[in-house]
Every structure is written in C-alpha cells, then in structure tokens.
Amino acid sequence: MPTSVVFIPFSRELYSDIVRFSDGKVSPEQLAETLVERWIENSVEVGGEDHWGDRLGAVMQKYAPALYKNRLALAVAEMSEFNKPLVWKEVTIPQGSEVRMAYGADHHYAKIQGGKIVDASGEYSPSEWASKVAGGTSRNAWRDLWFRLPLTKDWVPAQTLRSKKGQETNA
C-alpha cells in the first residue's frame, strides 16, 4: 500500500531550479522531507518544549530516536545518582532518609540525596555537616547525628546503625 502524502506548495521556479541546477540528481520532494525531518531533530535538541510542549517525548521517540534514547539514558543515570544512598563507612543510609542534629537549643535537619547529606546551603558528608551545624567545630558525627529512615517514624542514632551493622557482619 503506498504511503499517503501531502503536497506543500512552493514556487515552480524554485522547484525547476533545484532539478535543473542539480542535473536531476536532487529530488525537491525528498529534499523538502529531509529538511523538515532535520528541523524536527534540531528543534527537539534545542528548546523543543517551545514547539512541541508536552508532546516532546513522543516527537523525539518518532523522529529523533537516537536522541530520545540518549536523553532517556541520561535521565535514568541522573535518577540513579539522585537516588544513591549515603554510604558511610560500613553503614548504608537510603536516599530520602532524614538526618538531624541537636546543637545548643536547636535541632537542625537535612535529607539524604545523591549519596550526601543535603540542606538548604549545600551537600555534605556526615562529618562535614556535623561540623557545619556546630559552627565549624570538630564533632563526632557517629555520636551527634540521628537518622529517620523512609517509611519509619523513629529517629535512630548513627552509632546504633553502626553497631547493628557491626553485629550483622559478625553474625
């Protein structure tokens, strides 16, 4: 069954010049289709949302499949990096866990994201965050930090997590 086509008018002179100057080697129809496909590929690569809105993914998948696969792979890589747990010595604390530290009369809070402790001012290792909360003084993060794992309600001292991991290793 033949492919359905649409005719897009452009001047007869331009059409004839393309055929004449290329000695018939260039098909104006194929040239137009190729240029439109390249325009679509370029438009999805640079600011595609401007032209395609929420249909950008569908356009990419159909007309720029290699770019779609690359962007999908990049998104998966970014998500896996974002979902990376905090690995602290022998203890692994899942992404999304909350962390707190009491210092002075205040409790300070942060979250585990991308394998780091993240608060409003940046990303930190446990010892860096404990020191930051304590105004730059040296702290024992195992003693000072408490964690609340996702889907739990109880805060657990870091030292307890460390002790439990040590017991599992020795068992």
Coordinates of N, CA and C in Angstrom, one line a residue:
M1 N 0.8 -1.2 0.0 CA 0.0 0.0 0.0 C 0.9 1.2 0.0
P2 N 0.7 2.2 -0.9 CA 1.5 3.4 -1.0 C 1.4 4.3 0.2
T3 N 2.4 5.0 0.5 CA 2.4 5.9 1.6 C 1.6 7.1 1.3
S4 N 0.8 7.6 2.2 CA -0.1 8.7 2.0 C 0.8 10.0 2.0
V5 N 0.6 10.9 1.1 CA 1.4 12.1 1.0 C 0.6 13.4 1.1
V6 N 1.2 14.4 1.5 CA 0.6 15.8 1.5 C 1.5 16.6 0.6
F7 N 0.8 17.5 -0.2 CA 1.5 18.4 -1.1 C 1.7 19.7 -0.4
I8 N 2.9 20.2 -0.4 CA 3.2 21.5 0.2 C 3.6 22.4 -1.0
P9 N 2.9 23.4 -1.2 CA 3.3 24.3 -2.4 C 4.5 25.1 -2.1
F10 N 5.4 25.2 -3.1 CA 6.4 26.2 -3.2 C 6.6 26.5 -4.7
S11 N 7.3 27.6 -4.9 CA 7.3 28.1 -6.3 C 7.8 27.2 -7.3
R12 N 7.2 27.2 -8.5 CA 7.6 26.3 -9.6 C 9.0 26.7 -10.0
E13 N 9.4 28.0 -9.9 CA 10.7 28.4 -10.3 C 11.8 27.7 -9.4
L14 N 11.5 27.7 -8.1 CA 12.4 27.1 -7.2 C 12.5 25.6 -7.4
Y15 N 11.4 24.9 -7.6 CA 11.4 23.5 -7.9 C 12.2 23.2 -9.2
S16 N 11.9 24.0 -10.3 CA 12.7 23.8 -11.5 C 14.2 24.0 -11.4
D17 N 14.5 25.1 -10.6 CA 15.9 25.4 -10.5 C 16.7 24.3 -9.7
I18 N 16.0 23.7 -8.7 CA 16.7 22.6 -8.0 C 16.9 21.4 -8.9
V19 N 15.9 21.1 -9.7 CA 16.1 20.0 -10.7 C 17.2 20.3 -11.7
R20 N 17.1 21.5 -12.3 CA 18.0 22.0 -13.4 C 19.4 22.1 -12.9
F21 N 19.6 22.8 -11.8 CA 21.0 23.0 -11.3 C 21.7 21.8 -10.8
S22 N 20.9 20.8 -10.4 CA 21.5 19.6 -9.9 C 21.5 18.5 -10.9
D23 N 21.1 18.9 -12.2 CA 21.1 17.9 -13.3 C 20.2 16.7 -12.9
G24 N 19.1 17.0 -12.2 CA 18.2 16.0 -11.8 C 18.6 15.0 -10.7
K25 N 19.8 15.3 -10.1 CA 20.3 14.5 -9.0 C 19.6 14.7 -7.7
V26 N 18.9 15.9 -7.5 CA 18.3 16.2 -6.3 C 16.8 16.2 -6.6
S27 N 16.0 15.5 -5.7 CA 14.6 15.5 -5.8 C 14.1 16.5 -4.8
P28 N 13.4 17.6 -5.4 CA 12.8 18.6 -4.5 C 11.9 18.0 -3.4
E29 N 11.2 17.0 -3.7 CA 10.3 16.4 -2.7 C 11.1 15.7 -1.6
Q30 N 12.1 15.0 -1.9 CA 13.0 14.3 -0.9 C 13.8 15.3 -0.1
L31 N 14.2 16.4 -0.8 CA 15.0 17.5 -0.2 C 14.1 18.1 0.9
A32 N 12.9 18.4 0.5 CA 11.9 19.1 1.5 C 11.7 18.2 2.7
E33 N 11.4 16.9 2.4 CA 11.1 16.0 3.5 C 12.4 15.8 4.4
T34 N 13.5 15.7 3.8 CA 14.8 15.6 4.6 C 15.0 16.9 5.5
L35 N 14.8 18.0 4.9 CA 15.0 19.3 5.6 C 14.0 19.4 6.8
V36 N 12.8 19.0 6.6 CA 11.8 19.1 7.6 C 12.1 18.1 8.8
E37 N 12.6 16.9 8.4 CA 13.0 15.9 9.4 C 14.2 16.5 10.2
R38 N 15.1 17.1 9.5 CA 16.3 17.6 10.3 C 15.9 18.8 11.2
W39 N 14.9 19.6 10.7 CA 14.4 20.7 11.5 C 13.8 20.1 12.8
I40 N 13.0 19.1 12.6 CA 12.4 18.4 13.8 C 13.5 18.0 14.8
E41 N 14.5 17.3 14.3 CA 15.6 16.8 15.1 C 16.2 17.9 15.8
N42 N 16.5 19.0 15.1 CA 17.2 20.2 15.7 C 16.3 20.8 16.8
S43 N 15.0 20.9 16.4 CA 14.1 21.6 17.4 C 13.9 20.8 18.7
V44 N 14.0 19.5 18.6 CA 13.9 18.7 19.9 C 15.1 18.8 20.7
E45 N 16.3 19.0 20.0 CA 17.6 19.1 20.7 C 17.7 20.4 21.4
V46 N 17.2 21.5 20.8 CA 17.4 22.8 21.3 C 16.0 23.5 21.5
G47 N 15.6 23.5 22.8 CA 14.3 24.2 23.1 C 13.1 23.5 22.5
G48 N 13.0 22.2 22.5 CA 11.9 21.5 21.9 C 10.6 21.8 22.6
E49 N 10.6 22.1 23.9 CA 9.3 22.4 24.5 C 8.6 23.6 23.9
D50 N 9.4 24.5 23.3 CA 8.8 25.7 22.7 C 7.8 25.3 21.5
H51 N 8.2 24.3 20.8 CA 7.5 23.9 19.6 C 6.5 22.7 20.0
W52 N 6.9 21.8 20.8 CA 6.2 20.5 21.0 C 5.5 20.4 22.3
G53 N 5.8 21.3 23.3 CA 5.1 21.2 24.6 C 5.3 19.9 25.2
D54 N 4.1 19.4 25.8 CA 4.2 18.1 26.5 C 4.2 16.9 25.5
R55 N 4.2 17.1 24.2 CA 4.4 16.0 23.3 C 5.8 15.9 22.8
L56 N 6.7 16.6 23.4 CA 8.1 16.5 23.0 C 8.7 15.1 23.0
G57 N 8.4 14.3 24.1 CA 8.8 12.9 24.2 C 8.4 12.1 23.0
A58 N 7.1 12.2 22.6 CA 6.5 11.4 21.5 C 7.2 11.8 20.2
V59 N 7.4 13.1 20.0 CA 8.1 13.6 18.8 C 9.5 13.1 18.7
M60 N 10.2 13.2 19.8 CA 11.6 12.7 19.9 C 11.6 11.2 19.6
Q61 N 10.7 10.4 20.2 CA 10.7 9.0 20.0 C 10.5 8.6 18.6
K62 N 9.7 9.4 17.8 CA 9.4 9.0 16.5 C 10.4 9.6 15.5
Y63 N 10.9 10.8 15.7 CA 11.7 11.5 14.7 C 13.2 11.6 15.0
A64 N 13.5 11.4 16.3 CA 14.9 11.5 16.7 C 15.1 10.4 17.8
P65 N 15.0 9.1 17.3 CA 15.1 8.0 18.3 C 16.4 7.9 19.0
A66 N 17.5 8.2 18.3 CA 18.8 8.1 19.0 C 18.9 9.2 20.1
L67 N 18.4 10.4 19.8 CA 18.4 11.5 20.8 C 17.5 11.1 22.0
Y68 N 16.4 10.5 21.7 CA 15.4 10.1 22.7 C 16.1 9.0 23.6
K69 N 16.8 8.0 23.0 CA 17.4 7.0 23.8 C 18.5 7.6 24.7
N70 N 19.3 8.6 24.1 CA 20.4 9.2 24.9 C 19.8 10.0 26.1
R71 N 18.7 10.8 25.8 CA 18.1 11.6 26.9 C 17.5 10.7 27.9
L72 N 16.9 9.5 27.5 CA 16.3 8.6 28.4 C 17.4 8.0 29.3
A73 N 18.5 7.6 28.7 CA 19.7 7.0 29.5 C 20.2 8.1 30.4
L74 N 20.3 9.3 30.0 CA 20.8 10.4 30.9 C 19.8 10.6 32.1
A75 N 18.5 10.6 31.8 CA 17.6 10.8 32.9 C 17.6 9.6 33.9
V76 N 17.8 8.4 33.4 CA 17.9 7.2 34.3 C 19.2 7.4 35.1
A77 N 20.3 7.8 34.5 CA 21.6 8.0 35.2 C 21.4 9.1 36.3
E78 N 20.8 10.2 35.9 CA 20.6 11.2 36.9 C 19.7 10.8 38.1
M79 N 18.6 10.0 37.7 CA 17.8 9.5 38.8 C 18.5 8.5 39.7
S80 N 19.4 7.6 39.1 CA 20.1 6.7 39.9 C 21.1 7.4 40.8
E81 N 21.7 8.5 40.3 CA 22.6 9.3 41.0 C 21.9 10.0 42.2
F82 N 20.7 10.6 41.9 CA 19.9 11.2 42.9 C 19.4 10.3 43.9
N83 N 19.1 9.0 43.5 CA 18.6 8.0 44.5 C 19.7 7.2 45.2
K84 N 21.0 7.6 45.0 CA 22.1 7.0 45.6 C 22.0 7.1 47.1
P85 N 22.2 6.0 47.9 CA 22.2 6.1 49.3 C 23.5 6.8 49.8
L86 N 23.5 7.2 51.1 CA 24.7 7.6 51.8 C 25.4 6.4 52.3
V87 N 26.6 6.2 51.8 CA 27.5 5.1 52.3 C 28.5 5.7 53.2
W88 N 28.4 5.4 54.5 CA 29.3 6.0 55.5 C 29.9 4.8 56.2
K89 N 31.2 4.7 55.9 CA 32.0 3.5 56.4 C 31.2 2.2 56.1
E90 N 30.8 1.5 57.1 CA 30.1 0.2 56.8 C 28.6 0.4 56.8
V91 N 28.0 1.6 57.0 CA 26.6 1.8 57.1 C 26.1 2.4 55.8
T92 N 25.0 1.9 55.3 CA 24.3 2.5 54.2 C 23.0 3.1 54.6
I93 N 22.8 4.3 54.3 CA 21.5 5.0 54.7 C 20.8 5.4 53.4
P94 N 19.6 4.9 53.3 CA 18.9 5.1 52.0 C 18.5 6.6 51.7
Q95 N 18.5 6.8 50.4 CA 18.1 8.2 49.9 C 16.7 8.4 50.4
G96 N 16.4 9.7 50.8 CA 15.1 10.1 51.3 C 15.1 10.1 52.9
S97 N 16.1 9.5 53.5 CA 16.2 9.4 54.9 C 16.4 10.9 55.4
E98 N 15.9 11.1 56.6 CA 16.1 12.5 57.2 C 17.2 12.3 58.2
V99 N 17.9 13.4 58.4 CA 19.0 13.5 59.4 C 18.8 14.7 60.3
R100 N 19.1 14.6 61.6 CA 19.0 15.7 62.5 C 20.2 15.7 63.4
M101 N 20.4 16.9 63.9 CA 21.5 17.0 65.0 C 21.0 18.2 65.9
A102 N 21.1 17.9 67.2 CA 20.9 18.9 68.2 C 22.2 19.6 68.5
Y103 N 22.1 20.9 68.5 CA 23.3 21.7 68.8 C 22.8 23.0 69.6
G104 N 23.2 23.2 70.7 CA 22.7 24.3 71.5 C 21.3 24.0 71.9
A105 N 20.4 24.9 71.7 CA 19.0 24.7 72.0 C 18.2 24.3 70.7
D106 N 18.9 24.1 69.6 CA 18.2 23.9 68.3 C 18.4 22.5 67.8
H107 N 17.4 22.1 67.0 CA 17.6 20.9 66.2 C 17.7 21.3 64.7
H108 N 18.7 20.7 64.1 CA 19.0 21.1 62.6 C 18.6 19.8 61.8
Y109 N 18.0 20.0 60.6 CA 17.5 18.9 59.8 C 18.1 19.0 58.4
A110 N 18.2 17.8 57.8 CA 18.6 17.7 56.4 C 18.1 16.4 55.9
K111 N 18.4 16.1 54.6 CA 17.9 14.9 54.0 C 19.1 14.2 53.3
I112 N 18.9 12.9 53.0 CA 19.9 12.1 52.2 C 19.5 12.2 50.8
Q113 N 20.3 12.7 49.9 CA 20.0 12.8 48.5 C 21.3 12.7 47.7
G114 N 21.3 11.8 46.7 CA 22.5 11.7 45.9 C 23.8 11.2 46.7
G115 N 23.6 10.5 47.7 CA 24.7 9.9 48.5 C 25.3 10.9 49.4
K116 N 24.6 12.1 49.7 CA 25.2 13.1 50.6 C 24.1 13.6 51.5
I117 N 24.5 14.3 52.6 CA 23.5 15.0 53.4 C 23.3 16.3 52.8
V118 N 22.0 16.7 52.5 CA 21.7 17.9 51.8 C 20.8 18.8 52.7
D119 N 21.2 20.0 52.8 CA 20.3 21.0 53.5 C 20.2 22.2 52.5
A120 N 19.6 23.3 53.0 CA 19.4 24.5 52.2 C 20.7 25.1 51.7
S121 N 21.8 24.8 52.4 CA 23.1 25.5 52.0 C 24.1 24.6 51.2
G122 N 23.7 23.3 51.0 CA 24.7 22.5 50.3 C 24.6 21.0 50.5
E123 N 25.6 20.3 50.1 CA 25.8 18.9 50.2 C 27.0 18.6 51.1
Y124 N 26.9 17.6 52.0 CA 27.9 17.4 52.9 C 28.1 15.9 53.2
S125 N 29.3 15.5 53.7 CA 29.5 14.2 54.3 C 29.0 14.3 55.7
P126 N 28.8 13.2 56.4 CA 28.3 13.3 57.8 C 29.2 14.2 58.7
S127 N 30.5 14.0 58.6 CA 31.4 14.8 59.5 C 31.3 16.3 59.1
E128 N 31.2 16.6 57.8 CA 31.2 18.0 57.3 C 29.9 18.6 57.8
W129 N 28.8 17.9 57.8 CA 27.5 18.5 58.2 C 27.5 18.7 59.7
A130 N 28.0 17.8 60.4 CA 28.1 17.9 61.9 C 28.9 19.1 62.3
S131 N 30.0 19.3 61.6 CA 30.9 20.4 61.9 C 30.2 21.7 61.5
K132 N 29.5 21.8 60.3 CA 28.8 23.0 59.9 C 27.7 23.4 60.9
V133 N 26.9 22.4 61.3 CA 25.9 22.7 62.3 C 26.5 23.2 63.6
A134 N 27.7 22.7 64.0 CA 28.3 23.1 65.2 C 29.2 24.4 65.0
G135 N 29.0 25.1 64.0 CA 29.7 26.4 63.7 C 31.2 26.2 63.4
G136 N 31.5 25.1 62.7 CA 32.9 24.9 62.3 C 33.7 24.1 63.3
T137 N 33.2 23.7 64.4 CA 34.0 23.0 65.4 C 34.0 21.5 65.0
S138 N 35.0 20.8 65.5 CA 35.1 19.4 65.2 C 34.1 18.6 66.1
R139 N 33.4 17.7 65.4 CA 32.3 16.9 66.1 C 32.5 15.4 65.8
N140 N 32.0 14.5 66.6 CA 31.9 13.1 66.3 C 30.5 12.9 65.7
A141 N 30.4 12.8 64.4 CA 29.2 12.6 63.7 C 28.5 11.3 64.1
W142 N 29.2 10.2 64.4 CA 28.6 9.0 64.9 C 27.8 9.2 66.1
R143 N 28.3 10.1 67.0 CA 27.6 10.4 68.3 C 26.5 11.4 68.1
D144 N 26.7 12.4 67.2 CA 25.8 13.5 67.2 C 24.6 13.4 66.2
L145 N 24.7 12.6 65.1 CA 23.7 12.5 64.1 C 22.7 11.4 64.4
W146 N 21.4 11.8 64.1 CA 20.3 10.8 64.2 C 19.6 10.7 62.8
F147 N 19.1 9.5 62.5 CA 18.5 9.3 61.2 C 17.1 8.8 61.4
R148 N 16.2 9.2 60.5 CA 14.9 8.6 60.3 C 14.8 8.1 58.9
L149 N 14.7 6.8 58.8 CA 14.7 6.1 57.5 C 13.3 6.3 56.9
P150 N 13.3 6.2 55.5 CA 12.0 6.4 54.9 C 10.9 5.4 55.4
L151 N 9.7 5.8 55.5 CA 8.6 5.0 56.0 C 8.7 4.5 57.4
T152 N 9.6 5.2 58.2 CA 9.6 4.9 59.6 C 9.3 6.2 60.4
K153 N 9.0 6.1 61.7 CA 8.7 7.3 62.5 C 9.7 7.6 63.5
D154 N 10.6 6.6 63.8 CA 11.5 6.7 64.9 C 12.9 7.2 64.4
W155 N 13.5 8.1 65.2 CA 14.8 8.6 65.0 C 15.8 7.6 65.6
V156 N 16.9 7.3 64.9 CA 17.8 6.3 65.3 C 19.2 6.9 65.3
P157 N 20.0 6.8 66.5 CA 21.3 7.4 66.5 C 22.2 6.7 65.5
A158 N 23.1 7.5 64.8 CA 24.0 6.9 63.9 C 24.8 5.8 64.5
Q159 N 25.2 6.0 65.8 CA 26.0 5.0 66.4 C 25.3 3.6 66.5
T160 N 23.9 3.7 66.7 CA 23.1 2.5 66.7 C 23.1 1.8 65.4
L161 N 23.0 2.6 64.3 CA 23.1 2.0 63.0 C 24.4 1.3 62.7
R162 N 25.5 1.9 63.2 CA 26.8 1.4 63.1 C 27.0 0.1 63.9
S163 N 26.4 0.1 65.1 CA 26.5 -1.1 66.0 C 25.7 -2.3 65.3
K164 N 24.5 -2.0 64.8 CA 23.7 -3.0 64.2 C 24.5 -3.6 63.0
K165 N 25.1 -2.8 62.2 CA 25.8 -3.2 61.0 C 27.0 -4.1 61.5
G166 N 27.6 -3.7 62.5 CA 28.8 -4.5 63.1 C 28.3 -5.9 63.6
Q167 N 27.1 -5.9 64.2 CA 26.6 -7.2 64.7 C 26.2 -8.1 63.5
E168 N 25.7 -7.5 62.4 CA 25.3 -8.3 61.3 C 26.6 -8.9 60.6
T169 N 27.6 -8.1 60.6 CA 28.9 -8.6 60.0 C 29.5 -9.7 60.8
N170 N 29.4 -9.6 62.1 CA 30.0 -10.7 63.0 C 29.1 -11.9 63.1
A171 N 27.8 -11.8 62.7 CA 26.9 -13.0 62.8 C 27.2 -14.0 61.8

